[in-house]
PDB file of C-alpha atoms in Angstrom:
ATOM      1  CA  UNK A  25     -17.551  24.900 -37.760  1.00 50.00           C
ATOM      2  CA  UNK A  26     -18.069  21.719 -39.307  1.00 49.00           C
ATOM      3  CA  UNK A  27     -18.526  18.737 -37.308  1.00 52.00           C
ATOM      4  CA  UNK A  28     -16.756  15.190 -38.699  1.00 53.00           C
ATOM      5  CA  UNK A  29     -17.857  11.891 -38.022  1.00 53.00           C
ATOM      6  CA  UNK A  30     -15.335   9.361 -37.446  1.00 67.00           C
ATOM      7  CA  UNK A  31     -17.029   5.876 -39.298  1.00 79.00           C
ATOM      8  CA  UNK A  32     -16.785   3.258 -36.546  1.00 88.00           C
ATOM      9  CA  UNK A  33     -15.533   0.015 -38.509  1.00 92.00           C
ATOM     10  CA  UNK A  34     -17.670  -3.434 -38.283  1.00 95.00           C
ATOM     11  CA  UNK A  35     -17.932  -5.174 -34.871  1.00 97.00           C
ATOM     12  CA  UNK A  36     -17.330  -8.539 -36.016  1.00 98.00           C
ATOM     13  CA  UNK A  37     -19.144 -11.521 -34.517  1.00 97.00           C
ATOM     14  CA  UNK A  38     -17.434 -14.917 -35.045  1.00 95.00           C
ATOM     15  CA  UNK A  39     -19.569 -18.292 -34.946  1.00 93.00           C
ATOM     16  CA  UNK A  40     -19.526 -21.689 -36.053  1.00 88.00           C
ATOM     17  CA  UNK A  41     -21.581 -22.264 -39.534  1.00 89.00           C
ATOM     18  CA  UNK A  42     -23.907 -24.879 -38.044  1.00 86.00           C
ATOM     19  CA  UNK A  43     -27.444 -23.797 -38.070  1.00 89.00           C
ATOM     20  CA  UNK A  44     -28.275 -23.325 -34.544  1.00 89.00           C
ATOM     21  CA  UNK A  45     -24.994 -21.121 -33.898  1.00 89.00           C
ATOM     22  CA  UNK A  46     -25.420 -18.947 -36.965  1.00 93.00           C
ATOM     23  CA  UNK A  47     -29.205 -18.293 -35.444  1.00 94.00           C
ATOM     24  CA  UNK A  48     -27.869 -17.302 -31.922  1.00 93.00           C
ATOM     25  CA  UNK A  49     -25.205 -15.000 -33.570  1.00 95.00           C
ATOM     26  CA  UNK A  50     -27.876 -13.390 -35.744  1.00 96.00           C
ATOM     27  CA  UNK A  51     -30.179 -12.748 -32.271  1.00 96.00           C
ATOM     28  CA  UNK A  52     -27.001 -11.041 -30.804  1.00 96.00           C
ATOM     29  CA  UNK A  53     -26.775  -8.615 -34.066  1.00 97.00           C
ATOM     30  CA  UNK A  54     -29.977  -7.937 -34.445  1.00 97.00           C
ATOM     31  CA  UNK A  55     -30.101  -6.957 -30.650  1.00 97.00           C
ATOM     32  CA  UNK A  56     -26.696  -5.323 -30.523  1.00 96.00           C
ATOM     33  CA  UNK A  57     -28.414  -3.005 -33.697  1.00 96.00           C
ATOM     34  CA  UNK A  58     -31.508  -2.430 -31.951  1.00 97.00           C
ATOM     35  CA  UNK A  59     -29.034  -0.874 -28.957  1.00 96.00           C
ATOM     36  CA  UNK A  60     -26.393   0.623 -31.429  1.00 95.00           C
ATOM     37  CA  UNK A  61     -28.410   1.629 -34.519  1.00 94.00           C
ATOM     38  CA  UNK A  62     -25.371   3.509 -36.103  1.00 92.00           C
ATOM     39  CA  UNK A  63     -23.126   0.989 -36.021  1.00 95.00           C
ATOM     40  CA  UNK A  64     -22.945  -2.040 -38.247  1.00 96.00           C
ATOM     41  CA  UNK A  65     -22.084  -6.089 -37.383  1.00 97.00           C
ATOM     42  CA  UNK A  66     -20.516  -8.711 -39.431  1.00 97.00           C
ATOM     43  CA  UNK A  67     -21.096 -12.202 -38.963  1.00 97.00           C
ATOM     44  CA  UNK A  68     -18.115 -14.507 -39.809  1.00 95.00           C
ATOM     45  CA  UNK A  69     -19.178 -18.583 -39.746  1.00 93.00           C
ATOM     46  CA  UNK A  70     -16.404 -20.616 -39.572  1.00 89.00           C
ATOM     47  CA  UNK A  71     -15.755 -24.752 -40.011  1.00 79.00           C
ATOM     48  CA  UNK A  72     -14.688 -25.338 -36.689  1.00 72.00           C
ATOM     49  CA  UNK A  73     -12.324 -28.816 -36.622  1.00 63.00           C
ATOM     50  CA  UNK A  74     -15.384 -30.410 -34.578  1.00 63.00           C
ATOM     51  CA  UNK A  75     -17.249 -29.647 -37.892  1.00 62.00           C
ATOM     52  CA  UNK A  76     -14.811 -30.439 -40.674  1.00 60.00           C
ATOM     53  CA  UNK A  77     -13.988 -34.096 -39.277  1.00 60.00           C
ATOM     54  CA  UNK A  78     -17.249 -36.063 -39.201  1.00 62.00           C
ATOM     55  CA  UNK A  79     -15.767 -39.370 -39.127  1.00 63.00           C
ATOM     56  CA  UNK A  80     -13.372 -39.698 -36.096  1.00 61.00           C
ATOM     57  CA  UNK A  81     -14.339 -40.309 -33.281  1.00 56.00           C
ATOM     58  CA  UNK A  82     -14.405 -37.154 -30.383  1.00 52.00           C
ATOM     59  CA  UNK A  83     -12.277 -39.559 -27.944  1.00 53.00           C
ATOM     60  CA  UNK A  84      -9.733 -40.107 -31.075  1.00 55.00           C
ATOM     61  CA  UNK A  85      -8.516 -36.239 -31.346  1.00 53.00           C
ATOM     62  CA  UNK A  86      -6.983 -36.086 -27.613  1.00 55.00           C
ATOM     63  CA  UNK A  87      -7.975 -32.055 -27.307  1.00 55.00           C
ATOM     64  CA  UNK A  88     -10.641 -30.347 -26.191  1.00 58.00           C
ATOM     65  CA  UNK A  89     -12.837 -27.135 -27.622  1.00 64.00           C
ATOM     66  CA  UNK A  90     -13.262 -28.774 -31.059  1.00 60.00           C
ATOM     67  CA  UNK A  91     -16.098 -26.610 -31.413  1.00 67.00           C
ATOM     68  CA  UNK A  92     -14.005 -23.184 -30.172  1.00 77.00           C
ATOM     69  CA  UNK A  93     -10.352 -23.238 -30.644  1.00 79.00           C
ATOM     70  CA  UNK A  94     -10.232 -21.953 -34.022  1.00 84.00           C
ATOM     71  CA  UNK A  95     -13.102 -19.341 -32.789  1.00 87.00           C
ATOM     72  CA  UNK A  96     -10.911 -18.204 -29.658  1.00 87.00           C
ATOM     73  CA  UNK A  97      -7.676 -17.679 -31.651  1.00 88.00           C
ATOM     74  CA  UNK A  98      -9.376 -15.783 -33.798  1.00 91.00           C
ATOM     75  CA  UNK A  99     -10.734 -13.712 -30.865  1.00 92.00           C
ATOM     76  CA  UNK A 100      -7.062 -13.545 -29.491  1.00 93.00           C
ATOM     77  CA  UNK A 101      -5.330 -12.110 -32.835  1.00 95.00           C
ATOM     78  CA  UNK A 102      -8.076  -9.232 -33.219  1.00 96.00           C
ATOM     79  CA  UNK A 103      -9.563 -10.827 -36.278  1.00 95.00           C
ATOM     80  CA  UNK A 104     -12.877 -10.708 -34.475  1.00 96.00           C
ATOM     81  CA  UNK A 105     -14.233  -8.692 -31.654  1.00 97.00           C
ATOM     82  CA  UNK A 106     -16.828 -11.099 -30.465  1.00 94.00           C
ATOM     83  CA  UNK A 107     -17.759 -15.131 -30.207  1.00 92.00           C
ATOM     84  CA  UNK A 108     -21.409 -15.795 -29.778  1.00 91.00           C
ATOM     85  CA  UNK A 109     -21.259 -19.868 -28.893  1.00 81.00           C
ATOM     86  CA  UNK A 110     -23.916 -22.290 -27.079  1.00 74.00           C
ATOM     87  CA  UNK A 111     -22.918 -22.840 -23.868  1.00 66.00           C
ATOM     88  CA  UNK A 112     -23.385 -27.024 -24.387  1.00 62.00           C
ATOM     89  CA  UNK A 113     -20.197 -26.835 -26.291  1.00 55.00           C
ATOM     90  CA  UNK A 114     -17.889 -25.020 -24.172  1.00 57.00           C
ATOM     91  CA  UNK A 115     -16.166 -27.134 -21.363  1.00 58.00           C
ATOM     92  CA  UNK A 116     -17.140 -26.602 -17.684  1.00 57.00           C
ATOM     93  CA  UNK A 117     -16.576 -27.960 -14.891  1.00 56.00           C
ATOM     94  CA  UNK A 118     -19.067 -29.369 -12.221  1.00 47.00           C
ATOM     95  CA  UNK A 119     -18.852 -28.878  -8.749  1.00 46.00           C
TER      96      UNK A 119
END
C-alpha cells in the first residue's frame, strides 16, 4: 500500500506594497511556516487606490478604506486567503 500525498496549494497573503505592510506580511509567513513547515505562502503586494493617487486630497475621494477595498474584494472573490494590514488604516469606531 502506497500512501499519496495530496500537495496543499499556496496560502496566499494579500498586502499593500508599502514598506511597512510588506514587512508585517512577511512576519506573518515566516511565522505561519515556522507552525506549518510543509506548506508554502505567497505574498501578493498590491497598489491600493490610497497608494496610486498621491495628489488628491483624502477628504476629495468621498469613500473610505482607501488603503483596503481593493485588498477585501480580493479576499471576498477567493483570489487570496488572507489580508495582513496595520490596524492604523482600517476604520474603527470609538466609544
Amino acid at each position: 500500500m502506497t500512501a499519496t500525498s495530496t500537495a496543499q496549494p499556496p496560502l496566499r497573503i494579500g498586502t499593500r506594497r508599502s514598506n511597512l505592510a510588506m514587512v508585517q506580511a512577511e512576519g506573518i509567513r515566516d511565522s505561519l511556516q515556522r507552525i506549518a513547515p510543509g506548506r508554502t505562502f505567497e505574498i501578493e503586494a498590491l497598489k491600493t487606490l490610497g497608494d496610486k493617487d498621491k495628489s488628491t486630497a483624502l477628504y476629495s475621494f468621498g469613500a473610505k478604506n482607501l488603503w483596503t477595498t481593493e485588498l477585501e474584494e480580493k479576499l471576498t472573490s477567493g483570489e487570496i486567503d488572507v489580508v495582513v494590514h496595520c490596524l492604523k488604516g482600517i476604520s474603527t469606531i470609538l466609544s
